[in-house]
Structures are given as structure tokens and as C-alpha cells.
Coordinates of C-alpha atoms in Angstrom, one line a residue:
Chain M
M20 CA -18.7 37.4 56.8
P21 CA -19.1 35.4 53.5
I22 CA -16.2 34.5 51.3
T23 CA -16.3 36.7 48.2
V24 CA -15.8 34.8 44.9
Q25 CA -15.7 36.5 41.6
F26 CA -16.7 34.4 38.7
A27 CA -14.4 35.7 35.9
A28 CA -14.6 32.8 33.5
G29 CA -16.8 34.6 31.1
P30 CA -20.6 35.1 30.5
R31 CA -20.9 31.9 28.5
L32 CA -19.9 29.7 31.4
W33 CA -21.8 31.6 34.1
P34 CA -25.2 29.9 33.5
E35 CA -23.5 26.5 33.3
Y36 CA -21.5 26.9 36.6
R37 CA -23.7 29.1 38.8
E38 CA -25.8 26.3 40.3
P39 CA -23.1 23.6 40.4
L40 CA -20.7 26.0 42.2
A41 CA -23.4 27.0 44.7
R42 CA -24.2 23.3 45.4
A43 CA -20.4 22.5 45.8
F44 CA -19.9 25.5 48.2
A45 CA -22.8 24.4 50.3
A46 CA -21.7 20.8 50.4
A47 CA -18.2 21.9 51.6
G48 CA -19.8 24.0 54.3
L49 CA -18.6 27.3 52.8
D50 CA -20.5 30.6 53.2
V51 CA -19.8 32.1 49.8
A52 CA -21.0 35.2 48.0
M53 CA -20.4 34.7 44.3
T54 CA -20.8 37.4 41.7
E55 CA -19.7 38.1 38.1
A56 CA -18.5 41.6 39.1
A57 CA -17.2 42.6 42.5
D58 CA -15.0 45.3 44.1
P59 CA -11.6 43.9 43.3
A60 CA -10.2 44.8 46.7
A61 CA -13.0 42.7 48.3
V62 CA -12.5 39.5 46.3
D63 CA -11.1 36.4 48.2
Y64 CA -11.0 34.0 45.2
I65 CA -11.3 34.3 41.4
V66 CA -12.8 31.5 39.3
F67 CA -11.1 31.9 35.9
A68 CA -11.0 30.5 32.4
P69 CA -9.1 31.6 29.3
G70 CA -11.0 34.4 27.7
G71 CA -12.2 35.4 31.1
T72 CA -13.2 38.9 32.2
I73 CA -10.0 39.9 34.1
T74 CA -6.8 40.9 32.4
D75 CA -5.2 43.0 35.2
F76 CA -5.0 41.2 38.5
T77 CA -3.2 44.0 40.3
P78 CA -6.3 45.5 42.1
Y79 CA -7.1 42.0 43.6
T80 CA -5.0 42.7 46.6
R81 CA -6.8 40.3 49.0
C82 CA -7.3 37.5 46.5
K83 CA -5.9 34.2 47.9
A84 CA -6.0 32.2 44.7
V85 CA -7.0 32.2 41.0
L86 CA -8.8 28.9 40.3
N87 CA -8.7 28.0 36.6
L88 CA -11.6 25.9 35.1
W89 CA -9.3 24.5 32.4
A90 CA -6.3 22.2 32.6
G91 CA -4.2 24.4 30.4
V92 CA -3.0 27.7 31.9
E93 CA -0.7 29.0 29.1
R94 CA -2.9 31.9 28.3
I95 CA -2.8 33.2 31.9
V96 CA 0.5 32.0 33.5
D97 CA 2.6 34.6 31.8
N98 CA 0.4 37.5 32.8
P99 CA 2.8 39.7 34.8
T100 CA 0.0 41.1 37.0
L101 CA -0.9 37.7 38.2
T102 CA 1.0 37.2 41.4
Q103 CA -1.6 35.2 43.3
P104 CA -1.4 31.4 43.5
L105 CA -2.8 29.9 40.3
C106 CA -4.5 26.4 40.3
R107 CA -5.2 24.3 37.3
M108 CA -8.3 22.2 36.8
V109 CA -7.9 18.5 37.2
D110 CA -11.4 17.3 36.8
P111 CA -12.0 13.6 37.0
A112 CA -14.6 13.8 34.3
L113 CA -12.2 15.7 32.1
T114 CA -9.7 12.9 32.5
D115 CA -12.4 10.3 31.7
G116 CA -13.4 12.2 28.6
M117 CA -9.7 12.5 27.5
V118 CA -9.1 8.8 28.0
E119 CA -12.2 8.0 26.0
Y120 CA -11.2 10.3 23.1
V121 CA -7.6 9.0 23.0
V122 CA -8.5 5.3 23.3
G123 CA -11.2 5.7 20.8
H124 CA -9.1 7.4 18.2
V125 CA -6.1 5.1 18.7
L126 CA -8.4 2.1 18.1
R127 CA -10.0 3.9 15.1
H128 CA -6.6 4.2 13.4
H129 CA -5.4 0.8 14.7
L130 CA -8.5 -0.9 13.2
G131 CA -8.5 1.1 10.0
M132 CA -12.1 2.2 10.6
D133 CA -12.1 5.1 8.2
Q134 CA -11.9 2.9 5.1
H135 CA -15.1 1.3 6.2
I136 CA -16.9 4.5 7.4
L137 CA -15.9 6.4 4.2
H138 CA -16.2 3.5 1.6
Q139 CA -19.5 1.7 1.9
D140 CA -19.2 0.8 -1.8
G141 CA -20.4 -2.8 -1.8
V142 CA -16.8 -4.2 -2.1
W143 CA -16.1 -7.0 0.4
R144 CA -12.5 -6.3 1.4
N145 CA -12.1 -9.0 4.0
H146 CA -8.4 -9.5 3.4
L147 CA -7.6 -6.3 5.4
I148 CA -7.2 -7.8 8.9
P149 CA -5.4 -5.3 11.2
P150 CA -2.7 -6.6 13.5
I151 CA -3.6 -7.0 17.2
A152 CA -2.8 -4.3 19.7
R153 CA 0.2 -6.2 21.0
E154 CA 1.9 -5.5 17.7
R155 CA 1.1 -1.7 17.6
P156 CA 3.5 0.4 19.7
V157 CA 2.0 3.6 21.0
T158 CA 3.9 6.5 22.5
I159 CA 2.4 9.2 24.8
L160 CA 4.3 12.4 25.1
G161 CA 3.4 13.9 28.4
L162 CA 2.8 11.9 31.6
G163 CA 0.7 14.2 33.7
A164 CA -2.7 13.1 35.0
L165 CA -4.1 12.9 31.5
G166 CA -1.1 11.3 29.7
A167 CA -0.7 8.7 32.5
A168 CA -4.4 7.8 32.5
C169 CA -4.5 7.4 28.7
G170 CA -1.3 5.4 28.7
Q171 CA -2.6 3.0 31.3
A172 CA -5.9 2.6 29.5
L173 CA -4.1 1.7 26.3
A174 CA -1.8 -0.7 28.1
R175 CA -4.9 -2.5 29.5
L176 CA -5.9 -3.1 25.9
N177 CA -2.5 -4.7 25.3
F178 CA -0.9 -1.8 23.3
P179 CA 2.8 -1.6 24.1
V180 CA 2.9 1.9 25.5
T181 CA 5.9 4.1 26.0
G182 CA 5.4 7.4 27.9
W183 CA 7.8 10.4 27.8
S184 CA 8.0 13.3 30.2
R185 CA 10.6 16.0 30.7
S186 CA 11.5 14.9 34.2
P187 CA 11.6 11.2 35.1
K188 CA 8.3 9.6 36.1
E189 CA 7.0 6.1 37.0
V190 CA 3.7 5.0 35.7
A191 CA 2.7 1.4 36.3
G192 CA 2.2 -0.7 33.2
I193 CA 4.0 1.5 30.7
R194 CA 7.6 2.1 29.7
C195 CA 8.6 5.6 31.0
L196 CA 11.4 7.6 29.4
S197 CA 12.4 11.2 30.0
G198 CA 14.8 13.9 29.0
A199 CA 16.2 14.8 25.6
D200 CA 17.7 11.3 24.9
G201 CA 14.6 9.6 26.1
L202 CA 12.5 11.6 23.6
A203 CA 14.3 10.1 20.6
A204 CA 14.0 6.6 22.1
A205 CA 10.3 7.2 22.8
L206 CA 9.5 8.2 19.2
D207 CA 11.7 5.5 17.6
G208 CA 9.4 3.1 15.8
A209 CA 6.2 4.4 17.3
Q210 CA 3.2 3.7 15.2
V211 CA 0.9 6.0 17.1
V212 CA 2.0 9.2 18.9
V213 CA -0.4 11.0 21.3
L214 CA 0.5 14.5 22.4
L215 CA -0.5 15.4 26.0
L216 CA 2.3 17.7 26.9
P217 CA 1.8 21.1 28.5
L218 CA 2.7 24.0 26.2
T219 CA 5.9 25.7 27.3
A220 CA 8.8 27.4 25.5
E221 CA 10.5 24.0 25.4
T222 CA 7.6 22.0 24.0
E223 CA 6.5 24.4 21.2
S224 CA 6.9 22.7 17.8
L225 CA 8.3 19.7 19.7
L226 CA 6.9 17.4 16.9
N227 CA 8.9 18.7 13.9
A228 CA 10.3 17.1 10.7
D229 CA 13.2 15.4 12.5
R230 CA 10.9 13.8 15.1
F231 CA 8.3 12.6 12.6
G232 CA 11.2 10.9 10.9
L233 CA 11.9 8.8 14.0
M234 CA 8.4 7.3 14.0
A235 CA 7.5 4.1 12.1
P236 CA 6.6 4.8 8.5
G237 CA 2.9 5.2 8.0
G238 CA 2.3 6.2 11.6
F239 CA -0.5 8.2 13.2
V240 CA -0.4 11.4 15.3
I241 CA -3.2 12.3 17.7
N242 CA -3.1 15.7 19.3
P243 CA -5.6 16.4 22.0
G244 CA -3.0 18.4 24.0
R245 CA -2.1 21.9 22.7
G246 CA -1.9 23.1 19.0
P247 CA 1.5 24.6 19.0
L248 CA 3.2 21.4 20.1
I249 CA 3.2 20.5 16.4
D250 CA 5.1 22.3 13.6
D251 CA 2.1 22.5 11.2
A252 CA 4.1 22.8 8.0
A253 CA 6.2 19.8 8.9
L254 CA 3.1 17.8 9.7
L255 CA 1.6 18.5 6.3
A256 CA 4.9 17.6 4.6
A257 CA 5.1 14.3 6.5
L258 CA 1.5 13.4 5.6
D259 CA 2.1 14.3 1.9
S260 CA 5.3 12.2 1.7
G261 CA 3.6 9.2 3.3
Q262 CA 5.9 9.3 6.4
L263 CA 2.7 9.7 8.4
A264 CA -0.6 8.0 7.4
H265 CA -3.0 10.3 9.3
A266 CA -3.3 13.0 11.9
T267 CA -6.3 13.5 14.2
L268 CA -6.1 17.0 15.7
D269 CA -8.3 18.5 18.4
V270 CA -6.3 21.6 19.2
F271 CA -4.8 24.3 16.9
R272 CA -2.6 27.4 17.0
Q273 CA -5.8 29.3 16.1
E274 CA -9.2 28.3 17.4
P275 CA -11.7 28.0 15.9
L276 CA -9.6 26.6 13.1
P277 CA -10.2 29.0 10.1
P278 CA -12.3 27.4 7.4
A279 CA -9.6 28.0 4.8
H280 CA -6.9 26.2 6.9
P281 CA -5.4 23.3 4.9
F282 CA -6.1 20.9 7.7
W283 CA -9.8 20.9 7.0
A284 CA -9.5 19.8 3.4
H285 CA -6.5 17.4 3.8
P286 CA -7.6 13.8 3.3
K287 CA -5.1 12.6 5.9
V288 CA -6.2 15.0 8.6
T289 CA -9.2 14.8 10.9
V290 CA -10.1 18.0 12.7
T291 CA -12.1 17.7 15.8
P292 CA -13.2 21.1 17.4
H293 CA -11.5 21.0 20.8
I294 CA -13.9 18.5 22.3
A295 CA -11.5 15.8 23.6
A296 CA -11.8 16.8 27.2
D297 CA -14.3 19.3 28.4
T298 CA -14.6 20.3 32.0
R299 CA -17.9 19.1 33.5
A300 CA -19.5 21.7 35.7
E301 CA -20.4 19.4 38.6
S302 CA -17.1 17.7 39.2
A303 CA -15.1 20.9 38.4
S304 CA -17.2 22.9 40.9
R305 CA -16.3 20.3 43.6
L306 CA -12.6 21.0 43.0
V307 CA -13.1 24.8 43.1
A308 CA -14.9 24.4 46.5
E309 CA -12.2 22.1 47.9
N310 CA -9.5 24.6 47.0
I311 CA -11.4 27.4 48.7
R312 CA -11.9 25.2 51.7
R313 CA -8.1 24.6 51.7
G314 CA -7.4 28.3 51.3
E315 CA -9.6 29.2 54.3
A316 CA -8.1 26.4 56.4
G317 CA -4.5 27.4 55.5
E318 CA -3.9 24.1 53.8
P319 CA -1.9 23.8 50.5
F320 CA -3.9 24.2 47.3
L321 CA -4.5 21.2 45.0
H322 CA -2.9 21.5 41.5
Q323 CA -1.1 24.8 42.1
V324 CA 0.9 25.9 39.1
D325 CA 4.7 26.2 39.3
R326 CA 5.4 29.5 37.5
A327 CA 9.0 28.6 36.7
R328 CA 7.9 25.4 34.9
G329 CA 4.9 27.1 33.4
Y330 CA 2.3 24.4 34.4
Chain U
M19 CA 3.7 -44.6 14.2
P20 CA 2.9 -40.9 13.5
I21 CA -0.5 -39.4 14.3
T22 CA -2.3 -38.7 11.1
V23 CA -3.9 -35.3 10.8
Q24 CA -6.0 -34.3 7.8
F25 CA -6.0 -30.6 7.1
A26 CA -9.6 -30.2 5.8
A27 CA -10.0 -26.4 6.4
G28 CA -9.7 -25.7 2.7
P29 CA -6.8 -24.8 0.3
R30 CA -6.9 -21.1 1.1
L31 CA -5.8 -21.7 4.7
W32 CA -3.3 -24.5 4.0
P33 CA -0.3 -22.2 3.1
E34 CA -1.2 -20.0 6.1
Y35 CA -1.4 -22.9 8.6
R36 CA 1.1 -25.6 7.4
E37 CA 4.2 -24.2 9.1
P38 CA 2.5 -22.9 12.3
L39 CA 0.9 -26.2 12.8
A40 CA 4.1 -28.1 12.2
R41 CA 5.9 -25.8 14.7
A42 CA 3.1 -26.3 17.3
F43 CA 3.1 -30.1 16.9
A44 CA 6.9 -30.2 17.4
A45 CA 6.7 -27.9 20.4
A46 CA 4.1 -30.2 22.0
G47 CA 6.3 -33.2 21.3
L48 CA 3.8 -34.8 18.9
D49 CA 4.9 -37.0 16.0
V50 CA 2.4 -35.9 13.3
A51 CA 2.0 -36.7 9.6
M52 CA -0.3 -33.9 8.3
T53 CA -1.8 -33.9 4.8
E54 CA -4.6 -32.3 2.9
A55 CA -5.9 -35.6 1.6
A56 CA -5.6 -38.9 3.4
D57 CA -7.2 -42.3 3.6
P58 CA -10.3 -41.5 5.8
A59 CA -9.9 -44.7 7.7
A60 CA -6.4 -43.8 8.7
V61 CA -7.1 -40.3 10.0
D62 CA -6.7 -39.6 13.7
Y63 CA -7.7 -35.9 13.8
I64 CA -9.3 -33.5 11.3
V65 CA -8.5 -29.8 11.3
F66 CA -11.6 -28.1 9.9
A67 CA -13.1 -24.8 9.0
P68 CA -16.5 -23.8 7.5
G69 CA -16.2 -24.4 3.7
G70 CA -13.7 -27.1 4.4
T71 CA -13.2 -30.1 2.2
I72 CA -15.2 -32.8 4.1
T73 CA -19.0 -33.0 4.0
D74 CA -19.4 -36.7 5.0
F75 CA -17.5 -37.7 8.1
T76 CA -18.8 -41.3 8.1
P77 CA -15.7 -42.9 6.6
Y78 CA -13.5 -41.3 9.3
T79 CA -14.0 -44.3 11.6
R80 CA -10.8 -43.8 13.6
C81 CA -11.0 -40.0 14.0
K82 CA -10.8 -38.9 17.6
A83 CA -11.8 -35.3 17.1
V84 CA -12.7 -32.6 14.6
L85 CA -10.8 -29.5 15.5
N86 CA -12.5 -26.3 14.1
L87 CA -10.3 -23.3 13.3
W88 CA -13.3 -20.9 13.9
A89 CA -15.2 -20.1 17.0
G90 CA -18.5 -20.6 15.3
V91 CA -19.6 -24.1 14.5
E92 CA -23.1 -23.7 13.2
R93 CA -22.2 -24.7 9.7
I94 CA -20.9 -28.1 10.9
V95 CA -22.6 -28.9 14.2
D96 CA -25.8 -30.1 12.5
N97 CA -24.1 -32.4 10.0
P98 CA -25.6 -35.8 10.9
T99 CA -22.5 -37.7 9.7
L100 CA -20.4 -35.9 12.3
T101 CA -20.4 -38.1 15.4
Q102 CA -16.8 -37.5 16.5
P103 CA -16.1 -34.9 19.2
L104 CA -16.1 -31.4 17.8
C105 CA -14.0 -28.6 19.3
R106 CA -14.4 -24.9 18.8
M107 CA -11.5 -22.5 18.3
V108 CA -10.9 -20.2 21.3
D109 CA -7.8 -18.4 20.1
P110 CA -6.4 -15.7 22.5
A111 CA -5.5 -13.5 19.5
L112 CA -9.1 -13.9 18.2
T113 CA -10.4 -12.7 21.6
D114 CA -7.9 -9.8 21.5
G115 CA -9.1 -8.9 18.0
M116 CA -12.7 -9.0 19.0
V117 CA -12.2 -6.9 22.1
E118 CA -10.4 -4.3 20.0
Y119 CA -13.1 -4.2 17.4
V120 CA -15.9 -4.0 20.0
V121 CA -14.3 -1.4 22.2
G122 CA -13.3 0.6 19.1
H123 CA -16.7 0.7 17.6
V124 CA -18.5 1.3 21.0
L125 CA -16.1 4.3 21.5
R126 CA -16.7 5.4 17.9
H127 CA -20.4 5.6 18.4
H128 CA -20.1 6.9 21.9
L129 CA -17.8 9.8 20.8
G130 CA -19.8 10.5 17.6
M131 CA -16.7 10.1 15.5
D132 CA -18.5 9.7 12.2
Q133 CA -19.7 13.3 12.1
H134 CA -16.1 14.4 12.2
I135 CA -14.7 11.7 9.9
L136 CA -17.5 12.4 7.3
H137 CA -17.9 16.1 7.6
Q138 CA -14.6 17.9 7.4
D139 CA -16.4 21.0 6.2
G140 CA -14.7 23.8 8.0
V141 CA -17.5 24.3 10.6
W142 CA -16.3 24.3 14.2
R143 CA -19.1 22.4 16.0
N144 CA -17.6 22.5 19.5
H145 CA -20.9 22.4 21.3
L146 CA -21.3 18.7 20.6
I147 CA -19.6 17.3 23.7
P148 CA -20.5 13.6 24.2
P149 CA -21.4 12.3 27.7
I150 CA -18.8 10.4 29.5
A151 CA -18.8 6.6 29.4
R152 CA -20.3 6.3 32.9
E153 CA -23.5 7.8 31.4
R154 CA -23.7 5.4 28.5
P155 CA -25.1 1.9 29.3
V156 CA -23.9 -0.9 27.1
T157 CA -25.4 -4.4 26.9
I158 CA -23.6 -7.4 25.6
L159 CA -25.7 -10.3 24.5
G160 CA -23.7 -13.5 25.0
L161 CA -21.2 -14.1 27.8
G162 CA -18.9 -16.7 26.3
A163 CA -15.2 -16.1 26.2
L164 CA -15.6 -13.3 23.7
G165 CA -18.6 -11.5 25.3
A166 CA -17.1 -11.7 28.8
A167 CA -13.8 -10.2 27.6
C168 CA -15.5 -7.4 25.7
G169 CA -17.8 -6.6 28.6
Q170 CA -14.9 -6.4 31.0
A171 CA -12.8 -4.2 28.7
L172 CA -15.7 -1.8 28.4
A173 CA -16.3 -1.8 32.1
R174 CA -12.7 -0.9 32.6
L175 CA -13.4 2.2 30.5
N176 CA -16.3 3.0 33.0
F177 CA -19.2 2.0 30.7
P178 CA -22.0 0.5 32.8
V179 CA -22.1 -2.9 31.3
T180 CA -24.9 -5.5 31.4
G181 CA -24.3 -8.9 30.1
W182 CA -26.9 -11.5 29.2
S183 CA -26.6 -15.2 28.6
R184 CA -29.1 -18.1 28.3
S185 CA -28.0 -19.8 31.4
P186 CA -26.8 -17.8 34.5
K187 CA -23.2 -16.7 34.5
E188 CA -21.0 -14.5 36.7
V189 CA -18.5 -12.2 35.1
A190 CA -16.6 -9.8 37.4
G191 CA -17.3 -6.1 36.9
I192 CA -20.4 -6.4 34.9
R193 CA -24.1 -6.9 35.7
C194 CA -25.1 -10.4 34.5
L195 CA -28.6 -11.4 33.6
S196 CA -30.0 -14.6 32.1
G197 CA -33.1 -16.3 30.8
A198 CA -36.1 -14.8 29.0
D199 CA -37.0 -12.3 31.7
G200 CA -33.4 -11.2 32.0
L201 CA -33.2 -10.5 28.3
A202 CA -35.9 -7.8 28.5
A203 CA -34.2 -6.3 31.5
A204 CA -30.8 -6.4 29.8
L205 CA -32.1 -4.5 26.8
D206 CA -34.2 -2.0 28.8
G207 CA -32.7 1.4 28.2
A208 CA -29.5 0.1 26.6
Q209 CA -27.8 2.8 24.5
V210 CA -25.4 0.3 22.8
V211 CA -26.1 -3.4 22.2
V212 CA -23.3 -5.8 21.2
L213 CA -24.2 -9.2 19.8
L214 CA -21.9 -12.0 20.7
L215 CA -24.3 -14.9 21.0
P216 CA -23.8 -18.3 19.3
L217 CA -26.3 -19.0 16.5
T218 CA -28.9 -21.5 17.5
A219 CA -32.6 -22.1 16.8
E220 CA -33.3 -20.0 19.9
T221 CA -31.1 -17.1 19.0
E222 CA -32.1 -16.7 15.4
S223 CA -33.6 -13.2 14.9
L224 CA -33.3 -12.6 18.6
L225 CA -33.0 -8.9 17.9
N226 CA -36.4 -8.1 16.4
A227 CA -38.8 -5.2 16.4
D228 CA -40.0 -5.8 19.9
R229 CA -36.5 -6.0 21.3
F230 CA -35.2 -2.9 19.4
G231 CA -38.2 -1.2 21.1
L232 CA -36.8 -1.9 24.6
M233 CA -33.5 -0.1 23.9
A234 CA -33.0 3.6 24.6
P235 CA -34.2 5.8 21.7
G236 CA -31.3 6.6 19.3
G237 CA -29.3 3.6 20.4
F238 CA -26.6 1.7 18.5
V239 CA -26.3 -2.0 17.6
I240 CA -23.0 -3.7 16.9
N241 CA -23.0 -7.2 15.5
P242 CA -19.7 -9.0 15.3
G243 CA -21.4 -12.3 16.3
R244 CA -23.5 -14.0 13.7
G245 CA -25.7 -12.4 11.0
P246 CA -28.9 -14.3 11.6
L247 CA -29.1 -13.0 15.2
I248 CA -30.8 -9.9 13.7
D249 CA -34.1 -9.6 11.9
D250 CA -32.7 -7.6 9.0
A251 CA -36.1 -6.0 8.0
A252 CA -36.8 -5.0 11.6
L253 CA -33.4 -3.5 11.9
L254 CA -33.9 -1.3 8.8
A255 CA -37.3 -0.2 10.0
A256 CA -35.8 0.7 13.4
L257 CA -33.1 2.8 11.7
D258 CA -35.5 4.5 9.4
S259 CA -37.9 5.4 12.3
G260 CA -35.0 6.8 14.4
Q261 CA -35.5 4.2 17.1
L262 CA -31.9 3.2 16.4
A263 CA -29.2 5.8 15.4
H264 CA -26.8 3.4 13.8
A265 CA -25.9 -0.3 13.2
T266 CA -22.3 -1.5 12.7
L267 CA -22.4 -5.0 11.2
D268 CA -19.6 -7.4 10.6
V269 CA -21.6 -10.6 9.9
F270 CA -24.5 -11.3 7.6
R271 CA -27.0 -13.9 6.6
Q272 CA -25.2 -14.1 3.2
E273 CA -21.4 -13.5 3.0
P274 CA -19.9 -11.7 1.1
L275 CA -22.8 -9.3 1.6
P276 CA -24.2 -8.8 -2.0
P277 CA -23.4 -5.4 -3.4
A278 CA -27.1 -4.7 -3.9
H279 CA -28.0 -5.4 -0.3
P280 CA -29.7 -2.3 1.3
F281 CA -27.2 -2.4 4.2
W282 CA -24.4 -1.1 2.0
A283 CA -26.2 2.1 0.9
H284 CA -28.0 2.8 4.2
P285 CA -26.5 6.0 5.8
K286 CA -27.1 4.5 9.3
V287 CA -25.4 1.2 8.6
T288 CA -21.7 0.5 8.6
V289 CA -20.8 -2.8 6.9
T290 CA -17.4 -4.4 7.9
P291 CA -16.5 -7.5 5.9
H292 CA -16.3 -10.2 8.7
I293 CA -13.0 -8.9 10.1
A294 CA -13.9 -8.4 13.7
A295 CA -12.0 -11.5 14.9
D296 CA -9.8 -13.5 12.7
T297 CA -8.1 -16.6 13.9
R298 CA -4.3 -16.0 13.9
A299 CA -2.4 -19.1 12.7
E300 CA 0.3 -19.2 15.4
S301 CA -1.9 -19.1 18.5
A302 CA -4.7 -21.2 16.8
S303 CA -2.1 -23.9 15.9
R304 CA -1.0 -24.1 19.6
L305 CA -4.6 -25.0 20.6
V306 CA -4.9 -27.6 17.9
A307 CA -1.7 -29.2 19.1
E308 CA -2.8 -29.1 22.7
N309 CA -6.1 -30.8 21.9
I310 CA -4.3 -33.5 19.9
R311 CA -1.9 -34.0 22.9
R312 CA -5.0 -34.3 25.2
G313 CA -6.6 -36.8 22.8
E314 CA -3.5 -38.9 22.8
A315 CA -3.2 -38.7 26.6
G316 CA -6.9 -39.6 27.1
E317 CA -7.5 -36.2 28.7
P318 CA -10.7 -34.2 28.0
F319 CA -10.6 -31.9 25.0
L320 CA -10.6 -28.1 25.4
H321 CA -13.7 -26.3 24.1
Q322 CA -15.6 -29.4 23.0
V323 CA -19.0 -28.6 21.6
D324 CA -22.2 -29.7 23.3
R325 CA -24.3 -30.9 20.4
A326 CA -27.6 -30.5 22.4
R327 CA -26.9 -26.8 23.0
G328 CA -25.4 -26.4 19.5
Y329 CA -22.2 -24.6 20.7

């Protein structure tokens, strides 16, 4: 009897994922019947994304796992009806895309590119030589798969990288700090801060006025993680006072960011529309298939969420 | 008797280099008398830069080497009065700066950053997801110290990198081609081309209409090498036709680039004012001192120019 998979990640993603998932199931030797709508009591696995088509997981009595297509699970993890194992997406292409976004925007700010992109005015300002990367300390908050990969890529370009995580971690090539005391030390004198933390009750508004004040004056903030990690009013105040030089933000408390939001018009804010890391259907489908194979074989799932931690 | 060094790199650089050179000479155990003006017949070494204060090297009968503070020597190598050994600058900080510029601007174009930097208009365009670097072939023309370092840094970010040089070279991690046939193959389908060739009779206007035509449609050109490597009229035509999407240029046939030059106003050209790689006084001074130590010890100079090749 085929394995029943309900694709509950929403109608927008269905045409993008249908064929890659079918290919991945076949490559994994899985006999799968996949539909957008199924009898809940017959479903073995749910493929999900925020904004997906299931809000009540109670009727899915036979479901062995909910497989998320996104890395972030904060819009589903607190759903009290969700008692099945929940797995996050850790897509290698998603990690690649995030590294490219983070390294690109760190270098953009490091090199002062915007003054050239925005001011092609015929004035030859060749006295503005940036320092080299060795002289530009960068701090990454969050040392999960994405934060660690970004930190190591920046370290390979000679940036002195400090990484911070809630619990102690070791990442080759970067200085790793943890815990509450470690956070202040990690921010102290940082010229660029990159936010790649999961969103939890503890990390909401983690970057607030006090913590901006620990950074080097004229520093840069890059947030491709989660919008609510930043206290937005404190960020605007730090930009206006000159404490920060610029913020490049890919995620927001409300998305799409409303056209009237002050971030759009602020000359020291660059809004990008949640594009830093997008799941790619081919590689994501391979992980979904691998987790179904594991579930059928009774092996532990990859990237299963710890409900107590929230990620 | 002290070694006599004439600092002929111009009055602008004298205050920047005087103390770093003195420190480097002392660290190398060299007894040096350094001046801006000396009796030519008494000079042992000349520290030089384009636009420096010597045009006739004939009276420097005792001079053992001319030590250039810049990587490029095309403004001095053809001086018929220069018969002394000539050494190029290969400054590790200069290489670092070049790698940061090249990787930064490749990522800028790869990620399509300009649309966000220039159009903060409140429109949430989240359908514009760039490909990942693995799908973006980059070609580096020139595999000297700078080209090889840039190519390897891009390869570490997963860009498929092809390098081309006149004579065959091997650089780990990148596909290396050479010679006339290799040039066409190196440009074939390239989405980004970075110019880091020396300027010689053979490389002048190397990037011309035919060669732009070999690149992938909608490609990018980045020139932090030498201005005359590009046929400027052909570049403007390729941009206007859409064959190329954008050119980021750091070097020009005339510098400073005149305010009326069409590059400044062209929406598909970014002018940067020859800032990609600047020699840093501390590390450059150490190489100057090392070459003087070698000259005094009868050892071969580092980075001596081959007059026949022109670099």
C-alpha cells in the first residue's frame, strides 16, 4: 500500500514542488501517493509551510511527521494541536543562498559600495579607501547551520568573526561565545552584526537600545534571520543618532513590509523582501524523501524540532 | 656606510611612507639613509611610483634596483633610460583588498543588490530570487597573484571559476585555460568576467565587441585591472544592446575619469575611483626592505619585472 503524503504547504508551492517531490520519492525507492487534500485519518506524512492549509492537526491520527519546507518553525511550533514530530528544512541550497546574501552584504557595507552605486556624480573620491577585512570585526548571533556557515565563509575572507549562541558551541575558525555574559562580549566593538538566531521568547527584541550601544560606533546590522529579533524603534533611534551607520533587513515583524513603514523611506535602511535564503525545490524534496524513508525504516528523523527549545 | 635610498614616489606618498619604511629597514637590520632628493650617482636603490619624481634614470649609475610601490609598471617599464632591475609591488594587503573588492562586486551583481539599493519604493518584489553561486560561471582574465587569489576566493563560495592567462598556469580549485584558443573558451558562456591582466601591447583592448559576444547574454564585467584592457566604445555598445547587463569599472584610460565621460552617467556602469587595491604602507615597506636586503646579500629580487613580457 502506498505511503500517503498530504502536501499542505499551500497552492502557491504545489506546482513548484509536485515534480521534484515525485522524483525524490522515486529516487529513494518510496511508493508514495501525494495529494493536496486527503482523508486526515489516512495521512502518513504532512509536507507543510507557514501559511499552509492545515491549522488543526488533531484528525491526523496516523501521521508520523510534519515536514516543514522552511527553516523557521515559529508559526507552527506553538500550535497545540500539533503533537506529531516536526522537522525543519535544512536545505543545502538554502544555506548556500544565505551565505551568499550575508557575505555579499557584509562586503557591500565593508567596501562602502553604496556611495558609489548611489552617487555616480563625476566626482573622483579616491581618498576613500576602506580598511581591509582583517580590521573589520564581524559578529554573528546564532550558530546553527546557517550562522556557522556564514561565519566560516566570512572568516575565510579574513574578517575576524565572533559567533554567539545560547548554549556553548564550537565552530572552526571563529571565536565562539555563549550565554548572557557572552552576548555582551560578542557585541562589544562589533562593526557588523548579523542576526541568524531562531525566534523564541528569549530572542524577541534581543537587539535593543542597550545592545546597539555595545557595538562600535557607526556599525552595520544585517538581519536575514527573523524580524522580531530587533526592537524596531530602537533600531531607528540608533540609526538617527549615528550609533549605527546602516541596517540591511530581509525579514520583518509584518511581511510584506507595509509601504508606509518607515524602514522603506529611511536613508540608512535597505529593505530586501525576504529573499536571503529561499528553499530550492530539488534539494528540499530530497530531504523530505529522506525523512519519509527514515520514518518508514524506524530511524530518527533529520532536523527534528525540540518543542521545549522552540527550534 | 649607510645604504642610500631615494624616495622618488612623489611628495604625496612621502609622509605616508617615511616612518613605515624606516621601521621596515630597522627590522631588516639595514643601515639606510633615505631622502627625497639625492646625488644620483650615490643612490643605491630607488623607491618609485607612477607619477614619481624621476623620468631619466641614466645618472643613477650605481642604483641596484628600482622598487615600485604599485603592482602595475606599464608607466615605467618602457622608459628607455631605465636599465636597472625593476621590481613590482606584491603587497599582501593589496591582494586582500583586491579579493574583497572583486568578491564583493561579483556578489553584488550575482545577488542583484542594486535593484534594492536604488529602489526602496515600498514594493515587495520577493519573486526575484537569484540563482545560487554554483549556477553562475565566473571567468577571471589574468592569473597573477591577484587573479589567482580572487579566483580561489570565488571558488570557495562555490562559483564555477575559469581562469585564463597567456602562458599555462595551474591554480588549485579553478579551471585554468591559456593562449588564444583558451581565451575564447574561457569567455564562452561566462556570466561574470573579471579583468586582472597586466597591460601590454597584447592585452590592450582585449575585451572588444567580438569577445563581449562570447559571454552569456546579460553578463557582467568587472575591471579592477587596467583601463585600456577594454575597448570603451565596444563596452558602451554591448551595454546599450543588452548583451551586457552592467559594468563595474575601477580603472580607466584617463584618471581621474573626466566628469563628462559617458561612463559616469550611464545607468549600466558603476565607476569606482581606482580604489580596488591600494598599497598599504606597512606591508609594502616590508617588501621594499626585503628586496634591499636581498640586493645587498646578492640574492635574487622578489617580483622582478621581465622587460620582454612587460610585467
